[in-house]
Tab-separated table of C-alpha atoms and ligand atoms in Angstrom:
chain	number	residue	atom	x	y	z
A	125	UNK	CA	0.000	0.000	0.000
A	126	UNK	CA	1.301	3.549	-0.909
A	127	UNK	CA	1.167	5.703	1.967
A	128	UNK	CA	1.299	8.931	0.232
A	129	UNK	CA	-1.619	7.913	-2.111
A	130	UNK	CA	-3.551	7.178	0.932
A	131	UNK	CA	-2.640	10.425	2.678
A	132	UNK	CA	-5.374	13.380	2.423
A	133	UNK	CA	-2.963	15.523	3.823
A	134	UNK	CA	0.372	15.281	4.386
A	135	UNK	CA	1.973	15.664	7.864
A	136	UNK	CA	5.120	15.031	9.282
A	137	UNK	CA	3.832	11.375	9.801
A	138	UNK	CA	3.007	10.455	6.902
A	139	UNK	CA	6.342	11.408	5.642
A	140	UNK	CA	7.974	9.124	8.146
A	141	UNK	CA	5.705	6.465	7.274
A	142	UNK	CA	6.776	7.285	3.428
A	143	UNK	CA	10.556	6.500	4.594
A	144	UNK	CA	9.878	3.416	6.502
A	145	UNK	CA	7.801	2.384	3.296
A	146	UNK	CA	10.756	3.645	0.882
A	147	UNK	CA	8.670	5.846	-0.817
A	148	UNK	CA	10.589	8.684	-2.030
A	149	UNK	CA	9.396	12.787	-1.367
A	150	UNK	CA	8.747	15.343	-3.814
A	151	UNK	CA	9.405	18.744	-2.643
A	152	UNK	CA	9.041	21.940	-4.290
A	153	UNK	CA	9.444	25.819	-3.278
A	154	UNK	CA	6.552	28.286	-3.994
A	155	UNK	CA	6.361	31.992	-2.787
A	156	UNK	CA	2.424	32.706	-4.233
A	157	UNK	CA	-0.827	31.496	-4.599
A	158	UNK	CA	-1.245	31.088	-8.320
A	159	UNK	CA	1.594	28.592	-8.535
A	160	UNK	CA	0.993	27.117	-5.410
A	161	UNK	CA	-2.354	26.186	-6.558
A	162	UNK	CA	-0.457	24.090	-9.641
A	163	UNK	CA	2.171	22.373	-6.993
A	164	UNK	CA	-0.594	21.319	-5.154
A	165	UNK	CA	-2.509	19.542	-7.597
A	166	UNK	CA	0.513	18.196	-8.993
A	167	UNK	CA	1.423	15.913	-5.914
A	168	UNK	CA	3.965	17.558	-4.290
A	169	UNK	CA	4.349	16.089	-0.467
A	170	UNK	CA	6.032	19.178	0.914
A	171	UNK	CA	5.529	23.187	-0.207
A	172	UNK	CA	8.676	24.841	0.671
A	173	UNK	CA	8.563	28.485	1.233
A	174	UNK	CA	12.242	28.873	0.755
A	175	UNK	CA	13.927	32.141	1.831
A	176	UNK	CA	15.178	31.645	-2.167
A	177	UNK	CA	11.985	34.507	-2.459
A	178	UNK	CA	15.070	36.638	-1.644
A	179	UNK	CA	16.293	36.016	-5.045
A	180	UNK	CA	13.199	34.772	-7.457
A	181	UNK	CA	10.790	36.912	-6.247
A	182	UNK	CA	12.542	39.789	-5.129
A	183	UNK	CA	16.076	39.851	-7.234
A	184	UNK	CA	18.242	40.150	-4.121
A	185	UNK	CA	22.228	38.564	-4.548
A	186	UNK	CA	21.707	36.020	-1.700
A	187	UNK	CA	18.659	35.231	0.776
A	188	UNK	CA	20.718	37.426	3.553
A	189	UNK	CA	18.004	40.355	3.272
A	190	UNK	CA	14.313	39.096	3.405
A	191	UNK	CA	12.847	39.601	5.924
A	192	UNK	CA	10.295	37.636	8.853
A	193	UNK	CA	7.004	40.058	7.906
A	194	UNK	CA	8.027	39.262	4.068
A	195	UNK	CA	7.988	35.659	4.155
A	196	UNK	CA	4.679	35.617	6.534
A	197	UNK	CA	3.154	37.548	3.269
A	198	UNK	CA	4.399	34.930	1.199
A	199	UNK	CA	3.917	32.026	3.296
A	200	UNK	CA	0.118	33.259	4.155
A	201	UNK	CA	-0.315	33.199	-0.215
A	202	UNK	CA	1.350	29.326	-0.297
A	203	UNK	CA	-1.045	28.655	2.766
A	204	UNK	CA	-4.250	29.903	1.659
A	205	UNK	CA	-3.589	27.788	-2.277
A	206	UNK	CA	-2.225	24.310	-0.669
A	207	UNK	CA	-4.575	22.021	0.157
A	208	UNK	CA	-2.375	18.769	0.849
A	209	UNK	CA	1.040	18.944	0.824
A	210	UNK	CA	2.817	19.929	4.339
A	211	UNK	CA	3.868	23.718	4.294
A	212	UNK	CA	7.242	24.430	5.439
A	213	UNK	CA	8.420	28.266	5.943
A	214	UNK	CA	12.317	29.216	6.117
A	215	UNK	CA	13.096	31.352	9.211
A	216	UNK	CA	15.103	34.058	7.456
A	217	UNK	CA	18.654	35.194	8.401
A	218	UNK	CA	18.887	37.165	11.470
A	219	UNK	CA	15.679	36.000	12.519
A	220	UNK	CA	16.859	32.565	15.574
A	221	UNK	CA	20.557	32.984	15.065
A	222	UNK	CA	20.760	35.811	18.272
A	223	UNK	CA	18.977	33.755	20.859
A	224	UNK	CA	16.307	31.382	21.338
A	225	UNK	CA	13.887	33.206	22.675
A	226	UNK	CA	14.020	35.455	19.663
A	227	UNK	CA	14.086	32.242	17.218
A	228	UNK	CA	11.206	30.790	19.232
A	229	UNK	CA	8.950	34.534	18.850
A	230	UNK	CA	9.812	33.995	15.060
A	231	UNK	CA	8.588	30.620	14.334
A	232	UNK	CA	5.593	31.430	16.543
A	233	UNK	CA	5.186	34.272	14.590
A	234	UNK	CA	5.305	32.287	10.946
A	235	UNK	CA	2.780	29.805	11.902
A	236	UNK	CA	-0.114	32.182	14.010
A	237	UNK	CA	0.773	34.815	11.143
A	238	UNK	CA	0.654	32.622	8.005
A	239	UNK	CA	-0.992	29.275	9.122
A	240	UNK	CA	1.947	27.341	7.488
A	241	UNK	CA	2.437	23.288	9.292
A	242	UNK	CA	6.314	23.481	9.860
A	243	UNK	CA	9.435	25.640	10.094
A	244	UNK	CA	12.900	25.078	8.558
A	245	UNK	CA	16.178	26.320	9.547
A	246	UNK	CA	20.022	26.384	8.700
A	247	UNK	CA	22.853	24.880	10.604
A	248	UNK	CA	23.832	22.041	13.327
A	249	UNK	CA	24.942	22.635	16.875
A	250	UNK	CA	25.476	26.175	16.362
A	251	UNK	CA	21.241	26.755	16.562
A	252	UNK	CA	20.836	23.485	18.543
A	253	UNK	CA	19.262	25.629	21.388
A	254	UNK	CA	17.121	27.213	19.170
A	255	UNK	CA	15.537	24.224	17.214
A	256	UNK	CA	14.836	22.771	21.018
A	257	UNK	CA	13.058	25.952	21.509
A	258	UNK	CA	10.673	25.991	19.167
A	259	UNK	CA	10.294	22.099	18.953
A	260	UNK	CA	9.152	22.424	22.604
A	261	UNK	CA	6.305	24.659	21.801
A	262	UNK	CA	5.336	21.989	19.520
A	263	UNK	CA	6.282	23.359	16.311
A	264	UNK	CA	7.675	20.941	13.611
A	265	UNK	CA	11.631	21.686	12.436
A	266	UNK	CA	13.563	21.177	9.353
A	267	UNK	CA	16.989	21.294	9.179
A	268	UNK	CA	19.667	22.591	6.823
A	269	UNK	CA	22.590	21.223	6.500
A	270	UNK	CA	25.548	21.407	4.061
A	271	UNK	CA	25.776	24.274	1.538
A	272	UNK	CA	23.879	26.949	3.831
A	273	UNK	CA	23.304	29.866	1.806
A	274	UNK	CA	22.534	32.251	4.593
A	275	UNK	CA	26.813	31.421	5.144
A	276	UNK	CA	27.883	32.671	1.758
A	277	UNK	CA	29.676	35.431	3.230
A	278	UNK	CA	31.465	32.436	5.610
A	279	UNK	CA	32.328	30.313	2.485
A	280	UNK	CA	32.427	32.850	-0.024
A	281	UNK	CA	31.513	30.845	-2.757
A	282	UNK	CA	28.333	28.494	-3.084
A	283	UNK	CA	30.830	25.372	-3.854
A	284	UNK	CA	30.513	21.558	-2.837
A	285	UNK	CA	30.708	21.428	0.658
A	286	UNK	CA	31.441	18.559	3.387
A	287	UNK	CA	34.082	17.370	0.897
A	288	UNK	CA	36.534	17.143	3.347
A	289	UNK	CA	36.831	14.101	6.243
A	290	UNK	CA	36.851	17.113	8.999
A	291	UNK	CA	33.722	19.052	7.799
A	292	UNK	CA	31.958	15.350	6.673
A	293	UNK	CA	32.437	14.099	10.371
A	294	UNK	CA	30.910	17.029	11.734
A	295	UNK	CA	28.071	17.213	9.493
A	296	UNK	CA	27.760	13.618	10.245
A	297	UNK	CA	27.753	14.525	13.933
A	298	UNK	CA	24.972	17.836	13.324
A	299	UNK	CA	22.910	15.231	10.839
A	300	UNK	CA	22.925	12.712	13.986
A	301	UNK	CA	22.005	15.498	16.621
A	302	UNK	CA	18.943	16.950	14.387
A	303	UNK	CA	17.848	13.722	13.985
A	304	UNK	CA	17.875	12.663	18.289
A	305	UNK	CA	16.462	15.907	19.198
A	306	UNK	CA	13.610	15.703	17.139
A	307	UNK	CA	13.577	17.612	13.859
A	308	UNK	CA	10.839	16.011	11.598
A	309	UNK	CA	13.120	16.039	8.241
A	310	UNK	CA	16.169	17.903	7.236
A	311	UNK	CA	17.457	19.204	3.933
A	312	UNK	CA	20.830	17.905	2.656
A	313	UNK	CA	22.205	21.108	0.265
A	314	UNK	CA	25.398	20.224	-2.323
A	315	UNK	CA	26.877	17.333	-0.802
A	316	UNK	CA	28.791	14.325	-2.256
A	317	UNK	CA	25.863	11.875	-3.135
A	318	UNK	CA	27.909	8.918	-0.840
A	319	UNK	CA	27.799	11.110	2.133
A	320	UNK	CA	24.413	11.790	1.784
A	321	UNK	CA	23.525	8.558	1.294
A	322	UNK	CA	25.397	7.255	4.155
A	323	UNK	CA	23.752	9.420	6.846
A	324	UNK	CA	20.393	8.779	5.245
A	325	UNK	CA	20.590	5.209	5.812
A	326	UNK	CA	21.694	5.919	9.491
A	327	UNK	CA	18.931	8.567	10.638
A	328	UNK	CA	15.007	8.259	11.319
A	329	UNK	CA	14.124	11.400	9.869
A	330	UNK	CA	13.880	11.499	6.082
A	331	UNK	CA	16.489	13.506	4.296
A	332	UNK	CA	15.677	15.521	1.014
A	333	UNK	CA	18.736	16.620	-0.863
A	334	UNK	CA	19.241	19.535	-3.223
A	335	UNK	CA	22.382	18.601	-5.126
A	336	UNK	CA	23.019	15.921	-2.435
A	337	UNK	CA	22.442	12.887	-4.691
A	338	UNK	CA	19.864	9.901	-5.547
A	339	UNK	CA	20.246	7.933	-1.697
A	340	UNK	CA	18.279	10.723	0.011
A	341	UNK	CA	14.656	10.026	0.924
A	342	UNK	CA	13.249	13.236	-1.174
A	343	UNK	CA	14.440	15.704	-3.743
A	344	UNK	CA	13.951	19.774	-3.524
A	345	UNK	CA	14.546	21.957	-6.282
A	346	UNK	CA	13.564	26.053	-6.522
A	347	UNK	CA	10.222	26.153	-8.351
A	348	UNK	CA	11.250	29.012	-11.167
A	349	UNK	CA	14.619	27.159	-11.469
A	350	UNK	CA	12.968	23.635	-12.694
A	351	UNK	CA	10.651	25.469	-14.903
A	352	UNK	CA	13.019	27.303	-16.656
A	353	UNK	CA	12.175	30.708	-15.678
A	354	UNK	CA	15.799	31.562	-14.447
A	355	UNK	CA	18.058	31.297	-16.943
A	356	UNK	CA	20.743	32.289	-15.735
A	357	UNK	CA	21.384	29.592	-12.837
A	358	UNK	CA	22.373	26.013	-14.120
A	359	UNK	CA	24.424	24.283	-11.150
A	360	UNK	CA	24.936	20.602	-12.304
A	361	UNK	CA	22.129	19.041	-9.975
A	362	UNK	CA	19.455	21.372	-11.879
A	363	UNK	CA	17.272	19.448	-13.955
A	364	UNK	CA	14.768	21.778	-16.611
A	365	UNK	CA	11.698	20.671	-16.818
A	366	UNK	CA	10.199	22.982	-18.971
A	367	UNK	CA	11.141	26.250	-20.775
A	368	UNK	CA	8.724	28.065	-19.625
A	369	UNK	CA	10.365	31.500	-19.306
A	370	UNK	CA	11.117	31.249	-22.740
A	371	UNK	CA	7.497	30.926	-23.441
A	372	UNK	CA	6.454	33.490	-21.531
A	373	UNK	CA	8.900	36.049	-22.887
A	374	UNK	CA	7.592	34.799	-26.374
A	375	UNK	CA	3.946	35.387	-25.416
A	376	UNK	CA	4.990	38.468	-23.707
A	377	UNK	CA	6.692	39.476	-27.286
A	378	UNK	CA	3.405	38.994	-29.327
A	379	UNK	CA	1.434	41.145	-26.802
A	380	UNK	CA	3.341	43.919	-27.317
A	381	UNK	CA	3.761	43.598	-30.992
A	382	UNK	CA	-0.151	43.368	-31.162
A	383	UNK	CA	-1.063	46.248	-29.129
A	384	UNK	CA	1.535	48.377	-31.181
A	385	UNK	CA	0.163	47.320	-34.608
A	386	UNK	CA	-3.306	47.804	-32.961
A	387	UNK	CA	-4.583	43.956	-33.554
A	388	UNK	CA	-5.701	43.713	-30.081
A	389	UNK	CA	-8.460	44.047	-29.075
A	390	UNK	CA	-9.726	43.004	-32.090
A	391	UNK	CA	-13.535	44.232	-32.355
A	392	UNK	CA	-14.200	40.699	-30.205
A	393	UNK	CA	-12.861	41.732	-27.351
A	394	UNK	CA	-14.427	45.220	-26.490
A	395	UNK	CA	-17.976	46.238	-25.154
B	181	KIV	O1	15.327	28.621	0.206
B	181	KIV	C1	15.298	27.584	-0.465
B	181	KIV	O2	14.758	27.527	-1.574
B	181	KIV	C2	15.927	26.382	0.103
B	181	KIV	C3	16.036	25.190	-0.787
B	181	KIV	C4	17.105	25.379	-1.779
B	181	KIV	C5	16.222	23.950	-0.011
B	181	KIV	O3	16.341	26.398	1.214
């Protein structure tokens, strides 16, 4: 029996259940309604409202300046269009790094404000105090390990990480800690597919990996990425799935061309 076929709605349960079964996890990001509405009906298991809005929806260099009240409006759109996959909201940079008081007032904030199911953050032991935090007022976490892009300015370059036997033991160690405290999932970002793959097989939680490899229980990718509707981003792990953006530039093209030769509205489409 499929256990995501049978699921009405999909909760952090079910996506255990869909590990245990080895059945693997779509994910997808979405910032709006509109396109929510299509990931929805699609199948997706989990709606990620990825701090990514930073740079699709709002043309920023990296996801450093969005802010909390931002992705509430954002997440409250994805909210309001999903009506079975498991919504998961980024806490943005700045927002539970401080303290965990303030990282607890922020998640709080994202799901009374937005009505989203679940709240994802970056890093290991460094924010361990604030994933217990909000995981003790009940709230599901996600975790973020490997390529962390709210650390670009730490790396300084959005390269491979964990290649290394020093930084693969300690995400090893963060993967293992996320995992015993209680985080619901976490998200494996540009890893080597054996690591991956390795701590997969050794945690509860299901892993879904962005760049990470085919051993992790689910795959993310950024929504206007897959579709083809930034074209200027094509990391290895990307996979198009449509060429959308050149469509819509083409039917973008013909509007403009019409309305300047006067062909539309044609003397069907007026009152
Ligand atoms: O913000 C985002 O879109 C993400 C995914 C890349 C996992 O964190």
């Amino acid at each position: 029996m499929s256990v995501h076929k049978e699921a009405k709605r999909i909760t952090t349960q079910v996506l255990h259940e869909m590990k245990q079964n080895g059945e693997r996890i779509a994910m997808l990001t979405a910032y709006d309604y509109s396109m929510t509405r299509l990931v929805d009906q699609a199948g997706i298991d989990i709606i990620l409202v990825g701090d990514s809005a930073s740079n699709v929806m709002a043309g920023h260099e990296t996801t450093l300046p969005i802010t909390l009240d931002q992705m509430i409006y954002h997440a409250s759109s994805v909210v309001r269009a999903a009506k079975r996959a498991l919504v998961v909201v980024d806490l943005p940079f700045g927002t539970y790094q401080g303290n965990s008081k303030e990282a607890l007032n922020s998640a709080i904030r994202i799901m009374k404000e937005s009505g989203a199911h679940a709240v994802k953050l970056e890093g290991g032991r460094e924010v361990r105090e604030s994933i217990e935090r909000i995981l003790s007022a009940g709230i599901p976490v996600m975790g973020h390990l490997g390529l962390t892009p709210q650390s670009i300015y730490k790396f300084g370059t959005y390269t491979v990480r964990a290649k290394q036997d020093e930084e693969a033991r300690l995400l090893k160690e963060d993967a293992k800690m996320l995992n015993d405290i209680g985080c619901f999932a976490m998200v494996f970002e540009k890893i080597p597919a054996s690591l991956a793959g390795e701590v997969t097989a050794a945690v509860e939680c299901p892993t879904i990996g962005i760049g990470a490899g085919a051993d992790c229980d689910g795959q993310v990718l950024v929504l206007h990425d897959m579709l083809g509707i930034t074209q200027d981003f094509s990391p290895r792990f990307l996979r198009r799935y449509s060429d959308i953006g050149d469509q819509m530039l083409g039917a973008i093209q013909n509007y403009v061309s019409d309305v300047r030769s006067r062909d539309f509205p044609s003397k069907d489409e007026q009152y």
